[in-house]
Short mmCIF file of C-alpha atoms in Angstrom, two decimals:
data_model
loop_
_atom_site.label_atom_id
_atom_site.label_comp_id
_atom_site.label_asym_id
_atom_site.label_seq_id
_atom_site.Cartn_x
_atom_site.Cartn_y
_atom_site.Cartn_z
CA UNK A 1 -63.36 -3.57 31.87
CA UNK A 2 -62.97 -6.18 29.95
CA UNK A 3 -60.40 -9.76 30.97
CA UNK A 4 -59.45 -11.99 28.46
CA UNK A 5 -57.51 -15.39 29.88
CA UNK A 6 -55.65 -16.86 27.31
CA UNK A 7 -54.80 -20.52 27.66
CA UNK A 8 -54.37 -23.34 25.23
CA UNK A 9 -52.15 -27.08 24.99
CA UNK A 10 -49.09 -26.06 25.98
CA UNK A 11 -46.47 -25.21 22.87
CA UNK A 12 -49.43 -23.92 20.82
CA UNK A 13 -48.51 -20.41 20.52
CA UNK A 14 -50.49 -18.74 23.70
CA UNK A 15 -48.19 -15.93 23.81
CA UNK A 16 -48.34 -14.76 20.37
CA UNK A 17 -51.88 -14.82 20.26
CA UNK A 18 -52.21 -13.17 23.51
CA UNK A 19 -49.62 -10.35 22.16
CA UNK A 20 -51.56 -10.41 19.06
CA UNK A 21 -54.92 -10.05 20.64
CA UNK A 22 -54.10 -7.12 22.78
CA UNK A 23 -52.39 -5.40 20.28
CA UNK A 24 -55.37 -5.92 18.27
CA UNK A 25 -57.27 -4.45 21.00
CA UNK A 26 -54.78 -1.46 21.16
CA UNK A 27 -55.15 -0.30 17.72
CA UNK A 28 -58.71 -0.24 18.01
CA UNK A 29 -58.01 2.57 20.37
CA UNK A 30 -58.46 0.83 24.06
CA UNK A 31 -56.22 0.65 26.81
CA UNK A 32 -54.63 -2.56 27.39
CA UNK A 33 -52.73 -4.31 29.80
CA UNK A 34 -51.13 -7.16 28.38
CA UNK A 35 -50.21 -9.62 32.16
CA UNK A 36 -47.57 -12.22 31.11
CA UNK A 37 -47.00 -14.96 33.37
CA UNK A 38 -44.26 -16.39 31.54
CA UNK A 39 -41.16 -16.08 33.47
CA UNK A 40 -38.74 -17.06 30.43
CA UNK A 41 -37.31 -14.89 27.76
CA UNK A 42 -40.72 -15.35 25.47
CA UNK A 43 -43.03 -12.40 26.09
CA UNK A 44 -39.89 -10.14 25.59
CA UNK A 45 -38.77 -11.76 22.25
CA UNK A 46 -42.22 -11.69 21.42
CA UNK A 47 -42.75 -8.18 21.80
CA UNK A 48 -39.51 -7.14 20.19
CA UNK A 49 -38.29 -6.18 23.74
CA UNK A 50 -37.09 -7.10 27.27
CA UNK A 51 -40.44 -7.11 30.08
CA UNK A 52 -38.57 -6.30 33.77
CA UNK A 53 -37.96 -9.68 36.03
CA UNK A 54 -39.51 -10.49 39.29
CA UNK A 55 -37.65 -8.61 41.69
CA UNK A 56 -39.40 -9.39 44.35
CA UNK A 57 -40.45 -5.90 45.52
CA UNK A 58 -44.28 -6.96 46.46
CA UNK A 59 -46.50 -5.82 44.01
CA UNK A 60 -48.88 -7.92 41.96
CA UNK A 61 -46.68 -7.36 38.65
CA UNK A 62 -44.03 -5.91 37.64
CA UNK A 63 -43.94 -2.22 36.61
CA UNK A 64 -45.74 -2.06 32.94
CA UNK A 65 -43.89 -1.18 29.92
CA UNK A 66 -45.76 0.47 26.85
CA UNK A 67 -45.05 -2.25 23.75
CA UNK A 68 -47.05 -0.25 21.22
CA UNK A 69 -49.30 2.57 21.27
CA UNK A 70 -52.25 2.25 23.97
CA UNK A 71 -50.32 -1.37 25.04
CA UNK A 72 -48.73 -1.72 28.47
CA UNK A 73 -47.06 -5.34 29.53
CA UNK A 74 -45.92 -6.88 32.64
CA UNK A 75 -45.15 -9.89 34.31
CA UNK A 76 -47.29 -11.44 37.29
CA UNK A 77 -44.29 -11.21 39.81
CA UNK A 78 -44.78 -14.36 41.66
CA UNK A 79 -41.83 -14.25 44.12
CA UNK A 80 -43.04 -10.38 45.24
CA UNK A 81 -46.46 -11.66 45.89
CA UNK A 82 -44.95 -14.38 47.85
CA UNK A 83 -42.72 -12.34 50.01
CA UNK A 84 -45.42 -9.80 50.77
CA UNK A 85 -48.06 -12.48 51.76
CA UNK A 86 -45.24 -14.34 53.82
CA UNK A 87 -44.14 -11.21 55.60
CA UNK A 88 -47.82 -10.24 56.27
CA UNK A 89 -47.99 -13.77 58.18
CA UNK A 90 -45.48 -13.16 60.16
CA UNK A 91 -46.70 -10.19 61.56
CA UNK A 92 -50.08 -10.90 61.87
CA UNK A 93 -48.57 -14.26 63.59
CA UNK A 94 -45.93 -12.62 65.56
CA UNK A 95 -47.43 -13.15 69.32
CA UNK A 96 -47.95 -16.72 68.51
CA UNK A 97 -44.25 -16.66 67.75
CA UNK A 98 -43.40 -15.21 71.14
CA UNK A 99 -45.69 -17.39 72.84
CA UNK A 100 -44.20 -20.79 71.09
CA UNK A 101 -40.27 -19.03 71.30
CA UNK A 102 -40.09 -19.59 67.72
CA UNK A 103 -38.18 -16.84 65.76
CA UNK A 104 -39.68 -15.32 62.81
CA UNK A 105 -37.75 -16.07 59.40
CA UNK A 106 -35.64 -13.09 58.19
CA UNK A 107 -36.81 -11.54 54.69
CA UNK A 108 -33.73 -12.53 53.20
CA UNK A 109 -34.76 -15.78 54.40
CA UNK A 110 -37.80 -16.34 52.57
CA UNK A 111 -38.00 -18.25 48.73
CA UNK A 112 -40.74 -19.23 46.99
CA UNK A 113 -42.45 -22.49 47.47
CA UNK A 114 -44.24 -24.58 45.03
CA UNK A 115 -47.72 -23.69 44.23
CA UNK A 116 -47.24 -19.55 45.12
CA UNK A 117 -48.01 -18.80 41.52
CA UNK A 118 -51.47 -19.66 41.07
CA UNK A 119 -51.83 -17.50 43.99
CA UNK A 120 -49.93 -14.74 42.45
CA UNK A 121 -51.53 -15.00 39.40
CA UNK A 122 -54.88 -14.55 40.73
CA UNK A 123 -53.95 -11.83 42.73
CA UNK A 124 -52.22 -10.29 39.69
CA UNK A 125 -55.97 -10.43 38.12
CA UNK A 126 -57.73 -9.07 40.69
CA UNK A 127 -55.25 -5.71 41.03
CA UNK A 128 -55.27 -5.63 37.23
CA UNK A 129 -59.22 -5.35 37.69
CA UNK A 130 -59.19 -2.75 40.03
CA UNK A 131 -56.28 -0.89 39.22
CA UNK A 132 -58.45 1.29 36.84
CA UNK A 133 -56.51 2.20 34.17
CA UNK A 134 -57.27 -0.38 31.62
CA UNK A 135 -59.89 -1.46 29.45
CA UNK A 136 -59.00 -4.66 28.44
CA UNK A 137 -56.48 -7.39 30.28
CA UNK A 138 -55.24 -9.42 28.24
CA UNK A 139 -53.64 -12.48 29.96
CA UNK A 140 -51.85 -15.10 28.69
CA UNK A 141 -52.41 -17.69 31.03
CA UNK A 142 -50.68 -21.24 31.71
CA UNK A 143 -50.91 -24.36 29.92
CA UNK A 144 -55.10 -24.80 29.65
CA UNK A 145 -54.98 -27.95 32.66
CA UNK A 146 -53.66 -25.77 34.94
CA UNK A 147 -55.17 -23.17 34.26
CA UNK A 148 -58.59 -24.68 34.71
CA UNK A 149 -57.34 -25.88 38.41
CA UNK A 150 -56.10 -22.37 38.76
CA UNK A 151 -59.78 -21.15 38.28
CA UNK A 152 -61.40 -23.66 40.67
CA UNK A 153 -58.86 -22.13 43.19
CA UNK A 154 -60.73 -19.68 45.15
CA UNK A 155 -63.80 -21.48 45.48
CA UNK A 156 -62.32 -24.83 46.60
CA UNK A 157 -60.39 -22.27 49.48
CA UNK A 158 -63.43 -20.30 50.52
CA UNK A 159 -64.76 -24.14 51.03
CA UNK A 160 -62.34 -25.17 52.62
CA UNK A 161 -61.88 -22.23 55.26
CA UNK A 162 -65.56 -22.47 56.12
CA UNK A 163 -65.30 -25.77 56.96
CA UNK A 164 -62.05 -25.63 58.82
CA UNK A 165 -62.84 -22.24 60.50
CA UNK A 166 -66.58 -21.68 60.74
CA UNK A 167 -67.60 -18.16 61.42
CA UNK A 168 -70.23 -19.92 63.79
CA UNK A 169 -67.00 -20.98 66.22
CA UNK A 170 -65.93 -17.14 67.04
CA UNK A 171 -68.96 -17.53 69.57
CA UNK A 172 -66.83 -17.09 72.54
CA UNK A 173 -64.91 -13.96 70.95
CA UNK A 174 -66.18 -11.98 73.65
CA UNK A 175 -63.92 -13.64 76.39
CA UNK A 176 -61.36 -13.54 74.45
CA UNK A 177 -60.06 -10.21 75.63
CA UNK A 178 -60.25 -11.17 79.34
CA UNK A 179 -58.33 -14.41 78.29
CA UNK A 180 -55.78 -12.43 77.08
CA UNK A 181 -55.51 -10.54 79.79
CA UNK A 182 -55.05 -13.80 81.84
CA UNK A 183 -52.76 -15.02 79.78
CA UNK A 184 -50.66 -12.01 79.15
CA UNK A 185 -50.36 -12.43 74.88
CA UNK A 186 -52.76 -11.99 72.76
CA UNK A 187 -54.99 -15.23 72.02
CA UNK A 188 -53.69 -16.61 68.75
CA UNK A 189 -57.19 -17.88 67.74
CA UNK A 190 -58.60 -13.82 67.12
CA UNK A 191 -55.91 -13.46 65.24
CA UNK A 192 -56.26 -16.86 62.94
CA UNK A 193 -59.90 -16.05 62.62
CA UNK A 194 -59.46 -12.63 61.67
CA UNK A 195 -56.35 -13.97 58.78
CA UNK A 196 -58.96 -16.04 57.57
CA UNK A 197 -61.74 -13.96 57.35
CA UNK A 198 -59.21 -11.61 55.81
CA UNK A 199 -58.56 -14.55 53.39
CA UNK A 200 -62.27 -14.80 52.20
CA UNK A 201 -62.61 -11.69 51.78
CA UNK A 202 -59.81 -11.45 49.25
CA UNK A 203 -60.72 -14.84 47.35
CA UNK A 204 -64.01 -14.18 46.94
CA UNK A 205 -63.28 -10.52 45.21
CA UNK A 206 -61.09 -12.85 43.02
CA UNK A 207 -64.01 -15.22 42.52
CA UNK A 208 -66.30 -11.88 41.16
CA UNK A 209 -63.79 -11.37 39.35
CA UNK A 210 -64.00 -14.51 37.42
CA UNK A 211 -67.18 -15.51 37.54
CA UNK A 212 -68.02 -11.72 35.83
CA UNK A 213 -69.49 -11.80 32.36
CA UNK A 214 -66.52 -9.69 31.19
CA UNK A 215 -64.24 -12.17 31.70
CA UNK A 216 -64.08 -14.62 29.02
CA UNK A 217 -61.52 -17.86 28.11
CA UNK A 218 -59.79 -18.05 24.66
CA UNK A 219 -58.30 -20.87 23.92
CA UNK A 220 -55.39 -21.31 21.55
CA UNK A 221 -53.49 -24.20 19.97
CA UNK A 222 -51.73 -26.01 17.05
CA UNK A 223 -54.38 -27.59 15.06
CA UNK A 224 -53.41 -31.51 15.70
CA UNK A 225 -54.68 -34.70 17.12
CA UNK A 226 -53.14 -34.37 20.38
CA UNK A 227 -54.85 -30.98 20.64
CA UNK A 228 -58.46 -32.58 19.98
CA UNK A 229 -58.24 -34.25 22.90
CA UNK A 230 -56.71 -31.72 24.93
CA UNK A 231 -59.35 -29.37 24.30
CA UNK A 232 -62.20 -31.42 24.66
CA UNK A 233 -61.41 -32.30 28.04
CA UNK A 234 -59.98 -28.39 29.28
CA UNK A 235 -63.33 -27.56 27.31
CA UNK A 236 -65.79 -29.95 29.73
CA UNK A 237 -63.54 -28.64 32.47
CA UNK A 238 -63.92 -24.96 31.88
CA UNK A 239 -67.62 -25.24 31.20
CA UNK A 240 -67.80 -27.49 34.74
CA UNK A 241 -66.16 -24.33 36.44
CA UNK A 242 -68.54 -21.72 34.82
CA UNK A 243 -66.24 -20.34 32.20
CA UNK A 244 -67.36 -18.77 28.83
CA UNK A 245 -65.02 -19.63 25.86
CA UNK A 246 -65.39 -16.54 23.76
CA UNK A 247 -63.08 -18.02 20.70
CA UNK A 248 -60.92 -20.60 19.85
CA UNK A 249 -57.75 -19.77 17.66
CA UNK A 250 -55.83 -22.46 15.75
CA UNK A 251 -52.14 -21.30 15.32
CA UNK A 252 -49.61 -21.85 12.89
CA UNK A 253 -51.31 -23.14 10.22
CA UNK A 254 -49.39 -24.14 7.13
CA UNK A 255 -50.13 -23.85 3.55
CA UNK A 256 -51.86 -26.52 1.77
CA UNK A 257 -49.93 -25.73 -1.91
CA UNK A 258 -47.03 -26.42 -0.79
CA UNK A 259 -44.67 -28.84 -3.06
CA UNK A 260 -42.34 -30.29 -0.03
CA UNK A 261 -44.77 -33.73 0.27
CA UNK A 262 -43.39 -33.81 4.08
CA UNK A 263 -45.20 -29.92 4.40
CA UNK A 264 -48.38 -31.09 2.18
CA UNK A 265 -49.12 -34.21 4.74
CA UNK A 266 -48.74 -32.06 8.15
CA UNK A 267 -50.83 -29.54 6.47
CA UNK A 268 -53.63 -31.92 5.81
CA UNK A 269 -53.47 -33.85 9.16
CA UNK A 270 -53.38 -30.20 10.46
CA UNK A 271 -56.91 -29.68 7.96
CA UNK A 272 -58.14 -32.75 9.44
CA UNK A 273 -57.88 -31.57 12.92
CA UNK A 274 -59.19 -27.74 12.33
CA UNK A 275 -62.50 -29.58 10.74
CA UNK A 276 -62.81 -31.55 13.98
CA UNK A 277 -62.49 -28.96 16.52
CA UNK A 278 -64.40 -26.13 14.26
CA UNK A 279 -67.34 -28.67 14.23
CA UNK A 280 -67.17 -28.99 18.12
CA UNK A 281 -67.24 -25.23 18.56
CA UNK A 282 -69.39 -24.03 16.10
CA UNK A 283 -71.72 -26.08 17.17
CA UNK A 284 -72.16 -24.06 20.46
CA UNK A 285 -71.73 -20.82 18.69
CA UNK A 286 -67.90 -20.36 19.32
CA UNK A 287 -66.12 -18.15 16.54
CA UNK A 288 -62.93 -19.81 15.26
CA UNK A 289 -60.01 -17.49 14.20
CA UNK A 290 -56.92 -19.31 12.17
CA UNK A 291 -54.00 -17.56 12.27
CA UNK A 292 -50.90 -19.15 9.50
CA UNK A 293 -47.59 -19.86 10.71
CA UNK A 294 -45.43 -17.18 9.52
CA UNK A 295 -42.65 -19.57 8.28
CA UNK A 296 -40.49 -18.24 11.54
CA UNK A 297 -41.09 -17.34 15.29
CA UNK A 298 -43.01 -14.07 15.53
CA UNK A 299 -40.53 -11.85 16.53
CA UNK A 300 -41.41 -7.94 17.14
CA UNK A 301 -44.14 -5.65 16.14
CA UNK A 302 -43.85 -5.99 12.72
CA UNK A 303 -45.31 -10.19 12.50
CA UNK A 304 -47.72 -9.18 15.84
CA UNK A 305 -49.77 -7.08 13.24
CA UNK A 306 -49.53 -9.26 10.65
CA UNK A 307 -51.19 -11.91 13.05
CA UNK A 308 -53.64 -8.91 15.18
CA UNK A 309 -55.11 -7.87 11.57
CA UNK A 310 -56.13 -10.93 11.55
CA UNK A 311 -57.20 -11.07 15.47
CA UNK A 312 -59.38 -8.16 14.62
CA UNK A 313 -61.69 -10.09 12.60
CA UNK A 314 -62.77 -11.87 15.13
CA UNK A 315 -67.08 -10.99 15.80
CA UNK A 316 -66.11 -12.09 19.93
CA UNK A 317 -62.93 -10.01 19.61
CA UNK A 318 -61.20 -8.40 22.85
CA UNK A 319 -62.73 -5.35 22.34
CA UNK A 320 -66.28 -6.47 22.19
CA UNK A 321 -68.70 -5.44 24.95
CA UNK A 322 -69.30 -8.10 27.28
CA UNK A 323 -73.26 -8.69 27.32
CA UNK A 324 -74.81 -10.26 30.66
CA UNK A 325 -75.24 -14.07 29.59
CA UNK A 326 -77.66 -16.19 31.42
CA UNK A 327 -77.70 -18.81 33.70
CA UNK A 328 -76.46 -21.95 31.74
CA UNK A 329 -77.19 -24.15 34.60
CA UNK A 330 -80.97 -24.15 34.37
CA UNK A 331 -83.72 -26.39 36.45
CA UNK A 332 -86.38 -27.50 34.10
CA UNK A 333 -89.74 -28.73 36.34
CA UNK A 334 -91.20 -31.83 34.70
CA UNK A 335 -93.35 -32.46 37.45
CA UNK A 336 -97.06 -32.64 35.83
CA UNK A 337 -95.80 -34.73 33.04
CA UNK A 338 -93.28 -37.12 34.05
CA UNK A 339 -92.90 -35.88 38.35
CA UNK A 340 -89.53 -35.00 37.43
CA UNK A 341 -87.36 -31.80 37.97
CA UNK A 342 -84.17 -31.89 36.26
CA UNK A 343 -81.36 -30.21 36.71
CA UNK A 344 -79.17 -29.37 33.65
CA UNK A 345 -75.49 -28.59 33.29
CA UNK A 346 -73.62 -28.04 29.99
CA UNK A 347 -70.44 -29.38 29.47
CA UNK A 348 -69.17 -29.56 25.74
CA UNK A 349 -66.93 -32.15 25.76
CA UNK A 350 -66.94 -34.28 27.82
CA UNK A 351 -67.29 -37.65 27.45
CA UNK A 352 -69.82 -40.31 29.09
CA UNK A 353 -67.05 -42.52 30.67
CA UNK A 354 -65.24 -39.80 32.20
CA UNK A 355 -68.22 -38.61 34.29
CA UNK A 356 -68.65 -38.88 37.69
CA UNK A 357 -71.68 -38.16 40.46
CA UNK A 358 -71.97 -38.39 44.17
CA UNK A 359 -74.31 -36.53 46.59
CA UNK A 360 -73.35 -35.13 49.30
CA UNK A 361 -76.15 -33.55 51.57
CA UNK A 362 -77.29 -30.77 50.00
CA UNK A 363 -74.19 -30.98 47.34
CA UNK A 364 -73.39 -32.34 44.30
CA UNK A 365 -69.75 -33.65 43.49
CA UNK A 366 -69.49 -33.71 39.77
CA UNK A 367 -66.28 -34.92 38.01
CA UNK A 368 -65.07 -34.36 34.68
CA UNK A 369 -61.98 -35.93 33.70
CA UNK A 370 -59.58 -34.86 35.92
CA UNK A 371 -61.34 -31.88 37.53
CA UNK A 372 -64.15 -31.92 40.40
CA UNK A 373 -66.23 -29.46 41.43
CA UNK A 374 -68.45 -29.08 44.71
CA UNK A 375 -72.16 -27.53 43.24
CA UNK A 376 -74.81 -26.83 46.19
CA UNK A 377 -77.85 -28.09 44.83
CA UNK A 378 -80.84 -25.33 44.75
CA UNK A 379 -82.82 -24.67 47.19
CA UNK A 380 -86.26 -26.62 45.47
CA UNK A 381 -83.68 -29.83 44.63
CA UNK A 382 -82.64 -30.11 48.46
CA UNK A 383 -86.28 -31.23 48.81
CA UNK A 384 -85.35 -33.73 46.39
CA UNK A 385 -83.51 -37.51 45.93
CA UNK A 386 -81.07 -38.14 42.82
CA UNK A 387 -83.34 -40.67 40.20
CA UNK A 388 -80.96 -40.78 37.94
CA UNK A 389 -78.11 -38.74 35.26
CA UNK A 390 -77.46 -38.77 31.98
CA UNK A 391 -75.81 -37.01 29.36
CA UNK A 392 -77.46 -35.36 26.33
CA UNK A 393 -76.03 -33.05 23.68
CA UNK A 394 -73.56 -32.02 25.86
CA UNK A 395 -75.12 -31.86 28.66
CA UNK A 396 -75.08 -33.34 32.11
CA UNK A 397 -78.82 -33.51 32.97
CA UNK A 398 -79.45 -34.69 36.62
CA UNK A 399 -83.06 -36.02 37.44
CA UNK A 400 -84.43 -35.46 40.81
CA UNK A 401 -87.67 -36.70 42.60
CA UNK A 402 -89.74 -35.28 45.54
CA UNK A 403 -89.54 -36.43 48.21
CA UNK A 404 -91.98 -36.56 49.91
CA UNK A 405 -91.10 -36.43 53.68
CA UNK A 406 -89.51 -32.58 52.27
CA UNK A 407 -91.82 -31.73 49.49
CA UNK A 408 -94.43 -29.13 50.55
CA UNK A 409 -97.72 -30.69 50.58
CA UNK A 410 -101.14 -29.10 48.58
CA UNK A 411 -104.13 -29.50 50.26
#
């Protein structure tokens, strides 16, 4: 099964192009799942029809409605996920309640708090994976900064849970039962341990998810300046969290004959920027798909193929075959010639001032822009101290000596 994340500068058309990709996909004769997680009117108007609101029932989305032919779409129900992960805590917590005389909060009780939809959304991706009955998901993601955050999620929280609750700790589990006994409640550190192991488990089938070769990132926007710079940062960032870019699509393009002079100069600045970003992305073997504006809002069916015909053309479309693509991040061994391994990380991009490089034990803390990422260094480069970094054609390339206190020694 094939997952498509659909993300983009936000007002740049990512839900038409994410209708108009999986409808694309559905006239090619898969089954696709088209996850919206859009709360607003949008994805309905788009479609030509209302998509069910979160009700709050505690599934991952809500129930899927067939748009077209072999097309399904749903919402990522954000408040149900919430509920049903706060209600699970509450259980799983209840003895610690008793033992504190704290009262548990009544459903009716509980509203969402700020940050639950990253959360839901993931969650919404890994059901949508395993679910079964789809060949493509087609998602149409938020604005392409959050969305890269949103990525880096479950790997910063399986981090951060080993550090703050290291399996190493449950040493004493074993006297845990006669504490209990002792004490007369259950000890509430079995059950934190076994919520977070719980918790791992579930992120990091969310992380295979992402990190699989079938799921790719297409990004979408309005051909501007603004959006240069916008995707030449989310681009660095994406490529910093592992994520293939299987197309870009420029929306809304207008016509360059037209007579209006206002029309003729936003066409040309919009010219201006599809060279630019064309030249970034072909240059790393990224198909570009344009895609005109339709001299209204795509409304319906009807302007959705109009705009998947040309979707379809696309050689990385939705319905390709993901192929097994290798490791980017590659160690090269310069040793004989210049006693050098270095380790090289691609990230289109991003720009020189904007980098940033600490080690940390046997990490390495690399900063793009506004996003971080924690890499553990491999294995032969733990032997090693940083020399040096720089970056070349688009790459980060870190240069590490022996040393020689660590190295393994030839006789």
């Amino acid at each position: 099964m094939r997952t498509v994340l659909v993300t983009g500068p936000g007002g740049g058309g990512r839900t038409t192009a994410a209708a108009a990709a999986a409808l694309a996909a559905a006239r090619q004769g898969r089954r696709v799942l088209l996850l919206s997680c859009d709360r607003g009117p949008a994805p309905g108007a788009v479609l030509g029809g209302p998509l069910p609101a979160d009700g709050g029932a505690g599934g991952p989305w809500t129930p899927p409605v067939e748009a077209a032919p072999g097309m399904w779409a749903a919402r990522v129900a954000t408040d149900g996920h919430f509920r049903a992960v706060a209600r699970d805590l509450q259980d799983r917590g209840a003895s610690l309640f008793d033992l504190l005389g704290a009262a548990p909060l009544d459903a009716d009780e509980l509203t969402e708090v700020p940050g639950a939809e990253p959360l839901a959304i993931l969650a919404a991706l890994r059901a949508a994976h395993a679910d079964g009955r789809w060949d493509l998901v087609v998602a149409d993601m938020p604005p392409v900064h959050d969305t890269v955050r949103l990525l880096a999620l479950p790997e910063q929280l399986r981090r951060y849970l080993r550090r703050l609750l290291p399996p190493e700790r449950q040493a004493a589990r074993a006297l845990r039962p006669m504490l209990a006994q002792l004490a007369g409640v259950p000890m509430p550190a079995a059950r934190l341990y076994e919520t977070a192991e719980r918790w791992q488990q579930e992120l990091a089938a969310v992380q295979t998810v992402l990190e699989s070769a079938a799921t790719t990132v297409r990004l979408v926007a309005e051909p501007l300046p603004a959006a240069v710079e916008i995707l030449r940062e989310a681009r660095a960032g994406l490529a910093l969290q592992g994520c293939h870019v299987d197309a870009l699509v420029l929306n809304r393009l207008l016509p360059d004959d037209s007579a209006d002079p206002w029309l003729t100069a936003l066409a040309a600045e919009q010219r201006l920027a599809c060279k630019t970003l064309r030249d970034d992305f072909t240059a790393d073997a990224v198909p570009v798909c344009e895609l005109p504006h339709l001299g209204r809002s795509p409304r319906g069916m009807a302007d959705l193929t109009e705009l998947a015909q040309r979707a379809a053309g696309d050689a990385y479309g939705p319905g390709a075959v993901a192929e097994p693509r290798p490791d980017p991040w590659s160690v090269e061994d310069r040793l004989k010639d210049d006693g050098l391994l270095v380790w090289r990380l691609p990230l289109p991009g991003a720009e020189r001032d904007a980098l940033g490089l600490v080690r940390r034990g046997d990490e390495l803390v690399v900063a793009v822009g506004p996003f971080r990422r924690v890499l553990p260094l491999p294995s032969a480069l733990r032997r090693c101290s940083v020399a040096g970094a720089g970056l070349q054609d688009g790459a980060l390339c870190v240069r590490f000596i022996p040393d020689p206190d660590l190295w393994p020694r030839t006789s």
